[in-house]
Tab-separated table of C-alpha atoms in Angstrom:
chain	number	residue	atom	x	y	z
A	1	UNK	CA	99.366	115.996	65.297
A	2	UNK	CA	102.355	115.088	67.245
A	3	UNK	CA	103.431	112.827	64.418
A	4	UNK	CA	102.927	115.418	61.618
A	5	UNK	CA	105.378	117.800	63.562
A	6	UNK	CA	107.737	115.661	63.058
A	7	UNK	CA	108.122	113.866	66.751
A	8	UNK	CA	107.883	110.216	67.659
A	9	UNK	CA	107.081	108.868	71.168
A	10	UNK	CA	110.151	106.689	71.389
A	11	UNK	CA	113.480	106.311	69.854
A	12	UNK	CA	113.424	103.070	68.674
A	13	UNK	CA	109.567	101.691	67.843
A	14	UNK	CA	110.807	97.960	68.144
A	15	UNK	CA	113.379	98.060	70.645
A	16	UNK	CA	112.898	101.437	72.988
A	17	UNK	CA	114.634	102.765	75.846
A	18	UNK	CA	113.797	106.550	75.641
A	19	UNK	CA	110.145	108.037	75.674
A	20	UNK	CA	109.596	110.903	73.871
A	21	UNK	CA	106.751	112.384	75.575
A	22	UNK	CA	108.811	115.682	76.965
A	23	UNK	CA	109.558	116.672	73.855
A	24	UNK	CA	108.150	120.469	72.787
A	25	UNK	CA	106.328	119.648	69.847
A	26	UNK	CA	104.305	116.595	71.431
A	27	UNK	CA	103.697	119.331	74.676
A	28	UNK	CA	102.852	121.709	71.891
A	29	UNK	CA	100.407	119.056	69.982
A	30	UNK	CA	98.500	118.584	73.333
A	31	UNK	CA	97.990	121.637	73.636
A	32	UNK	CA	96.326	122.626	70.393
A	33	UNK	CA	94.360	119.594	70.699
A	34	UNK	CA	92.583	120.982	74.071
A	35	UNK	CA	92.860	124.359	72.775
A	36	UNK	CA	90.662	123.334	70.070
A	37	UNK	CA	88.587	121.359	72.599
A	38	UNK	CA	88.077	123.781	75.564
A	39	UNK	CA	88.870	127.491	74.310
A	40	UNK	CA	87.340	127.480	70.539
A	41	UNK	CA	85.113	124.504	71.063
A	42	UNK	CA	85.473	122.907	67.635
A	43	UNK	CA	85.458	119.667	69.184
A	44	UNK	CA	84.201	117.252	72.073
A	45	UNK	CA	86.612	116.187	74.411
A	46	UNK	CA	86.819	112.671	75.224
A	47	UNK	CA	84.789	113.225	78.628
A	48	UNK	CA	82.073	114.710	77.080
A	49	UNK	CA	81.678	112.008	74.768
A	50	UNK	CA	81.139	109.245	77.563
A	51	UNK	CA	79.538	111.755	79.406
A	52	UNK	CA	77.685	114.743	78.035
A	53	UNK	CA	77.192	114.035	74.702
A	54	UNK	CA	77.298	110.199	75.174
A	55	UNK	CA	78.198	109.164	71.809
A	56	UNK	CA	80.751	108.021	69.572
A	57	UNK	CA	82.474	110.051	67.159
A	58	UNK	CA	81.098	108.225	64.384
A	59	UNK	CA	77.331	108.730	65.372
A	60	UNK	CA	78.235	112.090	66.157
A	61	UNK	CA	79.608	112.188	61.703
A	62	UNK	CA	76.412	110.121	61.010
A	63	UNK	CA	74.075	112.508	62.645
A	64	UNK	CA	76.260	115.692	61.354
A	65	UNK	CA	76.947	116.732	64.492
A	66	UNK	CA	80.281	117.017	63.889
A	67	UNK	CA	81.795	117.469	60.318
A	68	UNK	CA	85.025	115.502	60.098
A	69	UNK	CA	86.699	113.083	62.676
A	70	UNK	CA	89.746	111.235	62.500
A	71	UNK	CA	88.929	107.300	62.212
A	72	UNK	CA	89.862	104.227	60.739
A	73	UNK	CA	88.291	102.261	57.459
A	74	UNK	CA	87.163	100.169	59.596
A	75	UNK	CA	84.623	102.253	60.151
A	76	UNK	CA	83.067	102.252	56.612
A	77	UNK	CA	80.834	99.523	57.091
A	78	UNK	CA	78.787	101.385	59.777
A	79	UNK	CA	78.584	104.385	57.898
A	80	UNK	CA	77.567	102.635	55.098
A	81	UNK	CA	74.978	101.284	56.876
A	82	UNK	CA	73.431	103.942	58.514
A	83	UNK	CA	73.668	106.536	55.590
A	84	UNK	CA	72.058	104.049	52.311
A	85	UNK	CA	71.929	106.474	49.427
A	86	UNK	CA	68.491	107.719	48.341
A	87	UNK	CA	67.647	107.217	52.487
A	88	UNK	CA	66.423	110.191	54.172
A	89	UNK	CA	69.565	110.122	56.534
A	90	UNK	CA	72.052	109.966	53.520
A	91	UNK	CA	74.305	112.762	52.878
A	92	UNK	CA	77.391	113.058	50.645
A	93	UNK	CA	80.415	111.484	52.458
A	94	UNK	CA	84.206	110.741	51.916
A	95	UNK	CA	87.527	110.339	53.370
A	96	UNK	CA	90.950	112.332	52.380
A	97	UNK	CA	94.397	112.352	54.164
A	98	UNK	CA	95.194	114.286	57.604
A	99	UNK	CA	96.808	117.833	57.275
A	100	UNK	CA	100.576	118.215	57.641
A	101	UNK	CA	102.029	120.200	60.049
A	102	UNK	CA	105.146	122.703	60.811
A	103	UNK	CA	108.210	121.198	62.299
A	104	UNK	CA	108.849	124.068	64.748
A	105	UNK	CA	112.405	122.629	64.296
A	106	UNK	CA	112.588	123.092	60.559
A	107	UNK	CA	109.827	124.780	59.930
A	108	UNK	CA	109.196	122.422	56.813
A	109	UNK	CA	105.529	120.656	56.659
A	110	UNK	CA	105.502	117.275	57.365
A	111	UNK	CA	102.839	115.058	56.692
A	112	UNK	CA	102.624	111.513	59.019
A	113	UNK	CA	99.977	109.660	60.634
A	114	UNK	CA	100.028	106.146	62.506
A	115	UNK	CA	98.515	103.148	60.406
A	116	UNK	CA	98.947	99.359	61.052
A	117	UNK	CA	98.309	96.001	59.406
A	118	UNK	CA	96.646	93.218	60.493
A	119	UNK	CA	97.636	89.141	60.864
A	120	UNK	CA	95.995	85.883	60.771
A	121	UNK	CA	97.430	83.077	63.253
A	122	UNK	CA	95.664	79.675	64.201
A	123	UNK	CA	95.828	78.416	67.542
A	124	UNK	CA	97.511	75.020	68.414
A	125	UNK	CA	94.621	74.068	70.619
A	126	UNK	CA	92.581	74.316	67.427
A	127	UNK	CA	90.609	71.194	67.321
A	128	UNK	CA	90.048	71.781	63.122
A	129	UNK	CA	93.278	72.806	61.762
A	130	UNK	CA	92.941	71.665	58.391
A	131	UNK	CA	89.338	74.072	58.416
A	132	UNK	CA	91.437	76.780	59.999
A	133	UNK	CA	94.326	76.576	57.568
A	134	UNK	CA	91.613	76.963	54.620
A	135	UNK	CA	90.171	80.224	56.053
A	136	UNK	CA	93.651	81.452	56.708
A	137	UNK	CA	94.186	81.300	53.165
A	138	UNK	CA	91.068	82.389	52.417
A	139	UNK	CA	91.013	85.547	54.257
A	140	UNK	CA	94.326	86.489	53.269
A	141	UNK	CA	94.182	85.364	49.264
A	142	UNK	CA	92.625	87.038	46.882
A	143	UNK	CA	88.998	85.970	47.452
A	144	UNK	CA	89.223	87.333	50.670
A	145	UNK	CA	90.774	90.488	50.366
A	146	UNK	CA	88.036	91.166	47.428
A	147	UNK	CA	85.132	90.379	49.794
A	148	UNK	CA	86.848	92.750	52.369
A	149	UNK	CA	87.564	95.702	50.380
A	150	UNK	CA	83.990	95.725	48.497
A	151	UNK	CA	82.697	95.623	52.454
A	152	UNK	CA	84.846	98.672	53.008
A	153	UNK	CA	86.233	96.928	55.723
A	154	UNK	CA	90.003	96.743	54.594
A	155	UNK	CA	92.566	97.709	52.460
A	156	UNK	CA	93.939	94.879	50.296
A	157	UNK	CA	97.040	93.945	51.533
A	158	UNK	CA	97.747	92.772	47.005
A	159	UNK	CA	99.168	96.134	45.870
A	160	UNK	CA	96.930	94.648	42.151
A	161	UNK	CA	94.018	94.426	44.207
A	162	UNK	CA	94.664	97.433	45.987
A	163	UNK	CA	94.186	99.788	42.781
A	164	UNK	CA	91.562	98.051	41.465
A	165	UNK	CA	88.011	98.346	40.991
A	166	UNK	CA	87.256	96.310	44.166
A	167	UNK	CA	88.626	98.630	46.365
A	168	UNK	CA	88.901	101.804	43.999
A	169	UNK	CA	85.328	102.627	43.107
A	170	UNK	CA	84.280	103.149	39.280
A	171	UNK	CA	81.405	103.790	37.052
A	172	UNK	CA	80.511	99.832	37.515
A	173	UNK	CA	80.885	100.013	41.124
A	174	UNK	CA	77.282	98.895	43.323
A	175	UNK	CA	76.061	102.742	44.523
A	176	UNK	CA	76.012	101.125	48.007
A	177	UNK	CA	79.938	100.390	47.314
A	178	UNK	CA	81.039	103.732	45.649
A	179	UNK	CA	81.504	105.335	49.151
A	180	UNK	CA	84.242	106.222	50.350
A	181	UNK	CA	84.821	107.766	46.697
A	182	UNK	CA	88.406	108.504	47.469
A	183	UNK	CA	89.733	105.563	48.418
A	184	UNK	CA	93.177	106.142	46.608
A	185	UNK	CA	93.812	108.410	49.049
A	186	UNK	CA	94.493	104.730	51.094
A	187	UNK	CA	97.183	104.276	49.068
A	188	UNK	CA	98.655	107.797	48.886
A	189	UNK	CA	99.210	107.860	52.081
A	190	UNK	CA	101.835	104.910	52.700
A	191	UNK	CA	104.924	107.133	52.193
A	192	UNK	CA	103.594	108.805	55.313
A	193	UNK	CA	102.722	106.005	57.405
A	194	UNK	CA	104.014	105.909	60.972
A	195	UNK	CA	103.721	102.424	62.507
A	196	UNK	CA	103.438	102.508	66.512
A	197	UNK	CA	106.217	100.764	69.093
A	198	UNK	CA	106.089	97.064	68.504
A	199	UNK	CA	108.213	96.197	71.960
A	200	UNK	CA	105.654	94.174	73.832
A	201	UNK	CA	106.245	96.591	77.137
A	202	UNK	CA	105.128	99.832	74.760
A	203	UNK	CA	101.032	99.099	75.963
A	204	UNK	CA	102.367	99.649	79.905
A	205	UNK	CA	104.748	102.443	79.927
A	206	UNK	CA	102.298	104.539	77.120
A	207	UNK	CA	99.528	103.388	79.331
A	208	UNK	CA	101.150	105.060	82.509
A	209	UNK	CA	101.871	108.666	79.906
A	210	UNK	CA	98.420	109.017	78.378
A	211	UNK	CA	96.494	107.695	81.292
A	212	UNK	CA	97.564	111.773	82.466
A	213	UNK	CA	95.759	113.227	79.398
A	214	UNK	CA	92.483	113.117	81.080
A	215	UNK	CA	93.723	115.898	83.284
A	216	UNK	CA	95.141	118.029	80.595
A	217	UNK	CA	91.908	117.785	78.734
A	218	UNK	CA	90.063	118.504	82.132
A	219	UNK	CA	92.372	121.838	82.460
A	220	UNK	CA	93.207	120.281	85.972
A	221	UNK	CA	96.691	120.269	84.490
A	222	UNK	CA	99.106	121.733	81.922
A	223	UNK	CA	100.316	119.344	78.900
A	224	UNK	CA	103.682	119.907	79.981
A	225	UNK	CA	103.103	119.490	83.252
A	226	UNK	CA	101.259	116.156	82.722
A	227	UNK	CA	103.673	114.700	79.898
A	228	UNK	CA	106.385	115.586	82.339
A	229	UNK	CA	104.676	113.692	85.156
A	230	UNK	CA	103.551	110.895	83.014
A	231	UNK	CA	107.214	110.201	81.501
A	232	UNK	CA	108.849	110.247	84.564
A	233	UNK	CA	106.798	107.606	85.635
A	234	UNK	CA	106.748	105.292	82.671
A	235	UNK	CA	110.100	106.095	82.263
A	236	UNK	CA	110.766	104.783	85.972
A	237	UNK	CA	108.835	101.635	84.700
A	238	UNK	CA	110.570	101.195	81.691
A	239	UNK	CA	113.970	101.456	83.529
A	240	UNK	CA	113.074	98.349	85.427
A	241	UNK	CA	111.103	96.533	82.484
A	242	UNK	CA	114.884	96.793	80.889
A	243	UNK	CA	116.492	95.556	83.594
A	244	UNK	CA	114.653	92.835	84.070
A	245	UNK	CA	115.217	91.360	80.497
A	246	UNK	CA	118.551	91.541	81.355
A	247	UNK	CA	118.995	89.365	83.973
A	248	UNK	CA	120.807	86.207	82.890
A	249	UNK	CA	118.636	82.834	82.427
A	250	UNK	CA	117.909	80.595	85.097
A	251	UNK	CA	120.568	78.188	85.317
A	252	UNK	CA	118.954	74.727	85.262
A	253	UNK	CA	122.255	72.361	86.323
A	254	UNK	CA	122.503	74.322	89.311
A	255	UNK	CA	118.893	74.355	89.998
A	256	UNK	CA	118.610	70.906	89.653
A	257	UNK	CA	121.778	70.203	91.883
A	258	UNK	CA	120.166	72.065	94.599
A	259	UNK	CA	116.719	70.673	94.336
A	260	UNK	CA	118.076	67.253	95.351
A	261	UNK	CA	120.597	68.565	97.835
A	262	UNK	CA	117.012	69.952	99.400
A	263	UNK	CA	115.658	66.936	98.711
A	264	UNK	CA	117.947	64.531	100.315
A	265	UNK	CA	118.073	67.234	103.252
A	266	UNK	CA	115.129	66.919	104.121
A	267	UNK	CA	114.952	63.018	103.799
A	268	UNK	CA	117.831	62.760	106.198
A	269	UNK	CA	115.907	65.573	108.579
């Protein structure tokens, strides 16, 4: 939501040193989330799902207990699974692309959501590189990305294989397969794509922001009065974390120098 009204945690997602998380229309997008949550009850909260309810959100869209949750594809395989058509559990299912929301600051619709990709790496320590280096390029040729995307499990990363019948269901597509039906919508939605902060010190500082969401959700606390709580305190941390990285490199020569001038010290001693 925060994304779709046009905000972004950070100023610079690979190399930050402002957070974001004062800013009116993230406040604004916490707010209608718990609004939603607590007031009108449209939704579980996070607690109650751990707690109460003690579910997921998926089983919760399996069971139709709720009717539409935000998830990843990822998740296709285990609805799949649990809802086999012409089983007693099966319902008609499918996916389509997050609502847009108004930019109080232009008060234009914008339409963005966070996405990601994923990587292949092979350890040094492997002791079978050449077998490693085969299912590398397995997994991310064309054999693999066609085994993944009729499992529902990813989007082919081939734009070719990505609009075809593989991933985009047809008339000679397995029933079991066919669902998600709209699966073009995966592709329909890259011009709106938001990737998150790749600086390696983004998991901390977030962590120290939305570890204050519990209270907003619990009503203990206002968004703003969180989010205002939470960034001064990752923003504390970051301020150090930058710091830090710039402190010059340890000299070595000097070290070294030193080390024996210990050394011999403590010889003569």
């Amino acid at each position: 939501v925060a994304l779709s009204s046009g905000a972004r945690y950070v100023d610079n997602p690979e190399s930050f040193d402002k957070l974001n998380f004062t800013d009116p229309r993230v406040i604004r997008a916490f707010d209608w989330v718990t609004e939603l949550a607590n007031e009108k009850r449209w939704l579980p909260s996070q607690s109650e799902l751990t707690s109460v309810v003690q579910s997921t959100a998926v089983d919760l869209f399996i069971s139709q207990r709720v009717a539409m949750y935000q998830c990843g594809i990822w998740d296709v395989p285990r609805i799949r699974q649990a809802l086999k058509p012409g089983s007693e559990k099966f319902f008609e299912w499918d996916i389509t692309l997050a609502p847009g929301h108004i930019d109080p600051a232009t008060g234009k619709v914008v339409r963005a959501a966070p996405s990601g990709g994923s990587g292949y790496a092979i350890l040094n320590s492997t002791p079978h590189p050449e077998e490693a280096w085969k299912l590398v390029q397995w997994m991310s040729g064309e054999p693999g990305m066609k085994a993944m995307a009729k499992a529902g499990l990813a989007q082919p990363a081939i734009k070719s294989l990505a609009m075809g019948p593989d991933w985009i269901p047809g008339p000679d597509t397995p029933i079991e397969q066919r669902y998600p039906a709209n699966r073009i919508a995966t592709d329909q939605a890259v011009p709106y794509v938001v990737l998150p902060p790749t600086a390696d010190y983004w998991g901390e500082v977030s962590g120290l922001v939305f570890s204050k969401a519990e209270s907003i959700y619990s009503g203990s606390a206002t968004a703003e009065q969180a989010l205002t709580e939470g960034n001064r305190i990752a923003t504390a941390r970051l301020e150090t974390i930058l710091k830090e990285d710039q402190l010059p490199a340890f000299n070595w020569n000097i070290g070294g120098v030193v080390g024996l001038a210990l050394f011999a010290a403590a010889l003569a001693w």
